């Protein structure tokens, strides 16, 4: 079968151009010397200096970073536990309800999720702020982690765990020494996905926020409503750079881990 097709090449080119040309334009205009974001007036880094002089913007970025780190970490732990339950426990009582509750945030509109969480926080008289945003982000990012980790557990060779336990390794030690290192790339991918979703969220955070807890997307949205400022291009470029570096570093570490595991398996096979 012929795999090369000009239709496929043109379709991919147009698709990537549609996705990445606007981002490239944003990055280029973040170095625009003029305040008018639609007219190029030369190269300058003045808007990056303005970003680091804007205390409100820095505070919003710091809140977003803290929420992302805490929510992604907790969501990764809970999502991994949920994936293990769905992949290992078989058809336990209440599995259908449990799976539905895990997957519901994937298809639930963010407005409904945000409004329901707002009603919950009001009903229990929980002061809205940093922790309510964090809990809200844990709620809707945990399901993404569960899906990613469960897809890795489906093809997991359980004979490795059985061999470890036959040699006297306890179940907990088997998980941390055998299972977790093997599924670690999926766990890291789930964490990065949860962290990215937390950084990007606007709707749910708008419902769950309170005084003194403004996230960066909320700050950018409130500023853009009054007109796009060049500082917005600069801060968006910084976010793109940070995420790109994190993805590259995670990819390198994952690839290195896979290479080391392959070497260890070859050495064990040669020794056997």
Coordinates of C-alpha atoms in Angstrom, one line a residue:
X1 CA 0.0 0.0 0.0
X2 CA 1.3 3.4 -0.9
X3 CA 1.8 5.5 2.3
X4 CA 3.1 8.7 0.8
X5 CA 0.3 11.0 -0.4
X6 CA 0.4 14.7 -1.3
X7 CA -3.0 15.0 0.2
X8 CA -1.7 13.8 3.6
X9 CA 1.3 16.1 3.3
X10 CA -0.8 19.2 2.5
X11 CA -3.3 18.3 5.2
X12 CA -0.7 18.0 7.9
X13 CA 1.1 21.1 6.7
X14 CA -2.1 23.2 6.9
X15 CA -3.0 21.7 10.2
X16 CA 0.3 22.5 11.8
X17 CA 0.3 25.9 10.2
X18 CA -3.1 26.6 11.7
X19 CA -2.0 25.5 15.1
X20 CA 1.5 27.0 15.3
X21 CA 1.6 30.1 13.1
X22 CA -0.5 32.1 15.6
X23 CA 1.8 31.1 18.4
X24 CA 4.8 32.1 16.4
X25 CA 3.3 35.5 15.7
X26 CA 2.6 36.0 19.4
X27 CA 6.2 35.1 20.2
X28 CA 7.5 37.5 17.6
X29 CA 5.3 40.4 18.6
X30 CA 6.3 40.0 22.2
X31 CA 9.6 41.6 21.1
X32 CA 7.9 44.5 19.4
X33 CA 9.2 47.8 20.4
X34 CA 5.9 49.6 20.0
X35 CA 2.9 49.4 22.3
X36 CA 0.5 48.7 19.3
X37 CA 0.5 44.9 19.1
X38 CA -0.7 45.0 15.5
X39 CA 2.1 47.2 14.1
X40 CA 5.7 46.1 14.1
X41 CA 8.1 48.9 15.2
X42 CA 11.4 47.0 15.8
X43 CA 12.9 44.6 18.2
X44 CA 12.9 45.2 21.9
X45 CA 12.7 43.3 25.2
X46 CA 11.1 46.2 27.1
X47 CA 7.8 44.3 27.6
X48 CA 9.6 41.5 29.4
X49 CA 11.0 44.1 31.7
X50 CA 7.5 45.5 32.2
X51 CA 6.2 41.9 33.0
X52 CA 8.8 41.6 35.9
X53 CA 7.8 45.0 37.1
X54 CA 4.1 44.2 37.2
X55 CA 3.6 42.9 40.8
X56 CA -0.1 41.9 40.2
X57 CA 0.9 39.8 37.2
X58 CA 3.8 38.2 39.1
X59 CA 1.4 37.4 42.0
X60 CA -1.1 35.8 39.6
X61 CA 1.7 33.7 38.1
X62 CA 2.9 32.6 41.5
X63 CA -0.6 31.5 42.5
X64 CA -1.0 29.6 39.2
X65 CA 2.3 27.9 39.7
X66 CA 1.5 26.8 43.3
X67 CA -2.0 25.6 42.3
X68 CA -0.5 23.7 39.4
X69 CA 2.2 22.0 41.4
X70 CA 0.0 21.0 44.3
X71 CA -3.0 19.9 42.2
X72 CA -1.0 18.0 39.7
X73 CA 0.9 16.1 42.4
X74 CA -2.2 15.1 44.4
X75 CA -4.1 14.3 41.2
X76 CA -1.3 12.1 40.0
X77 CA -1.3 10.1 43.3
X78 CA -5.1 9.7 43.3
X79 CA -5.3 9.1 39.5
X80 CA -2.6 6.4 39.7
X81 CA -4.5 4.7 42.6
X82 CA -7.7 4.8 40.6
X83 CA -6.0 3.4 37.5
X84 CA -4.6 0.5 39.6
X85 CA -8.1 -0.2 41.1
X86 CA -9.7 -0.3 37.6
X87 CA -6.9 -2.4 36.0
X88 CA -6.2 -4.8 38.9
X89 CA -9.4 -5.4 40.9
X90 CA -11.5 -6.9 38.1
X91 CA -15.3 -6.6 38.3
X92 CA -15.7 -5.5 41.9
X93 CA -19.0 -4.3 43.3
X94 CA -19.7 -0.7 42.3
X95 CA -17.1 -0.8 39.5
X96 CA -19.5 0.8 37.0
X97 CA -20.3 3.6 39.3
X98 CA -16.6 4.1 40.2
X99 CA -15.6 4.2 36.6
X100 CA -18.4 6.6 35.8
X101 CA -17.3 9.0 38.5
X102 CA -13.7 8.8 37.3
X103 CA -14.5 9.5 33.7
X104 CA -17.3 12.0 34.2
X105 CA -15.1 15.1 34.3
X106 CA -13.7 14.1 30.9
X107 CA -17.1 14.8 29.2
X108 CA -18.6 17.2 31.7
X109 CA -18.8 20.8 30.6
X110 CA -16.4 23.0 32.6
X111 CA -19.3 25.4 33.4
X112 CA -21.3 22.7 35.1
X113 CA -18.2 21.4 37.0
X114 CA -17.3 24.9 38.2
X115 CA -20.9 25.7 39.2
X116 CA -21.3 22.5 41.1
X117 CA -18.1 23.0 43.0
X118 CA -19.1 26.6 43.8
X119 CA -22.4 25.3 45.2
X120 CA -20.5 22.7 47.2
X121 CA -18.0 25.2 48.7
X122 CA -20.9 27.6 49.6
X123 CA -22.9 24.8 51.2
X124 CA -20.1 23.7 53.4
X125 CA -19.1 27.3 54.2
X126 CA -15.6 26.8 52.8
X127 CA -13.9 30.2 52.2
X128 CA -13.0 30.4 48.5
X129 CA -9.4 31.1 47.6
X130 CA -6.2 29.2 46.9
X131 CA -7.3 25.8 48.4
X132 CA -10.7 25.8 46.7
X133 CA -9.0 26.4 43.3
X134 CA -6.6 23.6 44.1
X135 CA -9.4 21.2 45.1
X136 CA -11.3 22.1 41.9
X137 CA -8.3 21.4 39.8
X138 CA -7.6 18.1 41.5
X139 CA -11.2 17.1 40.8
X140 CA -11.0 17.5 37.0
X141 CA -7.4 16.6 36.4
X142 CA -7.4 13.3 38.3
X143 CA -9.4 11.6 35.6
X144 CA -6.8 12.5 32.9
X145 CA -4.1 10.9 35.0
X146 CA -6.2 7.8 35.6
X147 CA -6.8 7.3 31.8
X148 CA -3.1 7.7 31.0
X149 CA -1.8 5.4 33.7
X150 CA -4.5 2.8 33.1
X151 CA -3.6 2.6 29.4
X152 CA -0.1 1.6 30.5
X153 CA -1.3 -0.9 33.0
X154 CA -3.4 -2.7 30.4
X155 CA -0.3 -4.1 28.7
X156 CA 1.7 -4.6 31.9
X157 CA 3.4 -8.0 32.3
X158 CA 2.3 -9.1 35.7
X159 CA 4.7 -12.1 35.7
X160 CA 7.4 -9.6 36.8
X161 CA 5.4 -8.8 40.0
X162 CA 4.7 -12.5 40.6
X163 CA 8.4 -13.3 40.3
X164 CA 9.3 -10.6 42.8
X165 CA 6.7 -11.8 45.3
X166 CA 7.8 -15.5 44.8
X167 CA 11.3 -14.3 45.8
X168 CA 9.9 -12.9 49.1
X169 CA 9.1 -9.3 48.1
X170 CA 6.1 -7.9 49.8
X171 CA 3.2 -6.4 47.7
X172 CA 4.1 -2.8 48.8
X173 CA 7.8 -3.3 48.0
X174 CA 6.9 -5.0 44.8
X175 CA 4.9 -1.9 43.7
X176 CA 7.6 0.6 44.5
X177 CA 10.5 -1.6 43.1
X178 CA 8.9 -3.3 40.1
X179 CA 5.5 -1.7 39.1
X180 CA 6.2 1.9 39.6
X181 CA 9.5 2.1 37.8
X182 CA 7.9 0.4 34.7
X183 CA 4.8 2.6 34.6
X184 CA 6.8 5.7 35.6
X185 CA 6.8 7.3 32.1
X186 CA 3.0 7.1 32.2
X187 CA 2.9 8.6 35.7
X188 CA 5.1 11.5 34.6
X189 CA 3.0 12.0 31.5
X190 CA -0.1 12.1 33.6
X191 CA 1.5 14.7 36.0
X192 CA 2.6 16.9 33.1
X193 CA -0.9 16.7 31.6
X194 CA -2.5 17.6 34.9
X195 CA -0.1 20.5 35.4
X196 CA -0.7 21.8 31.9
X197 CA -4.5 21.6 32.4
X198 CA -4.2 23.4 35.7
X199 CA -2.1 26.2 34.1
X200 CA -4.6 26.6 31.3
X201 CA -7.8 26.5 33.3
X202 CA -10.0 29.7 33.4
X203 CA -13.6 28.6 33.7
X204 CA -13.4 26.3 36.8
X205 CA -11.0 28.6 38.5
X206 CA -13.3 31.6 38.0
X207 CA -16.1 29.7 39.9
X208 CA -13.8 28.4 42.7
X209 CA -11.7 31.5 43.3
X210 CA -12.0 34.1 46.0
X211 CA -10.3 37.3 47.2
X212 CA -6.5 37.2 46.9
X213 CA -6.4 34.1 44.6
X214 CA -6.3 35.4 41.0
X215 CA -4.7 32.9 38.6
X216 CA -2.7 34.0 35.6
X217 CA -5.4 33.0 33.0
X218 CA -7.9 35.0 35.0
X219 CA -5.5 38.0 35.1
X220 CA -4.8 37.7 31.3
X221 CA -8.5 37.4 30.5
X222 CA -9.4 40.5 32.6
X223 CA -6.7 42.5 30.9
X224 CA -7.5 41.4 27.4
X225 CA -11.1 42.5 27.8
X226 CA -9.8 46.1 28.0
X227 CA -7.5 45.5 25.0
X228 CA -4.5 43.4 24.2
X229 CA -1.4 44.8 25.8
X230 CA 2.2 43.9 24.7
X231 CA 2.9 42.6 28.2
X232 CA 0.4 39.9 27.6
X233 CA 2.4 38.7 24.6
X234 CA 5.5 38.6 26.7
X235 CA 4.0 36.7 29.6
X236 CA 2.4 34.2 27.2
X237 CA 5.8 33.7 25.5
X238 CA 7.4 33.0 28.9
X239 CA 4.7 30.4 29.7
X240 CA 5.3 28.7 26.3
X241 CA 9.1 28.7 26.9
X242 CA 8.6 27.1 30.4
X243 CA 6.3 24.4 29.2
X244 CA 8.5 23.6 26.2
X245 CA 11.6 23.3 28.4
X246 CA 9.7 21.0 30.8
X247 CA 8.5 18.8 28.0
X248 CA 12.0 18.5 26.5
X249 CA 13.5 17.7 29.9
X250 CA 10.8 15.1 30.7
X251 CA 11.3 13.5 27.2
X252 CA 15.1 13.3 27.7
X253 CA 14.7 11.8 31.2
X254 CA 12.1 9.3 30.0
X255 CA 14.2 8.3 27.0
X256 CA 17.3 7.9 29.2
X257 CA 15.3 5.7 31.6
X258 CA 14.1 3.5 28.8
X259 CA 17.6 3.1 27.5
X260 CA 18.9 2.2 30.9
X261 CA 16.2 -0.4 31.4
X262 CA 16.9 -2.0 28.1
X263 CA 20.6 -2.2 29.0
X264 CA 19.7 -3.8 32.3
X265 CA 17.4 -6.3 30.6
X266 CA 20.1 -7.2 28.1
X267 CA 22.7 -7.6 30.9
X268 CA 20.3 -9.8 32.8
X269 CA 19.6 -11.9 29.7
X270 CA 23.3 -12.2 28.9
X271 CA 24.1 -13.2 32.5
X272 CA 21.3 -15.8 32.5

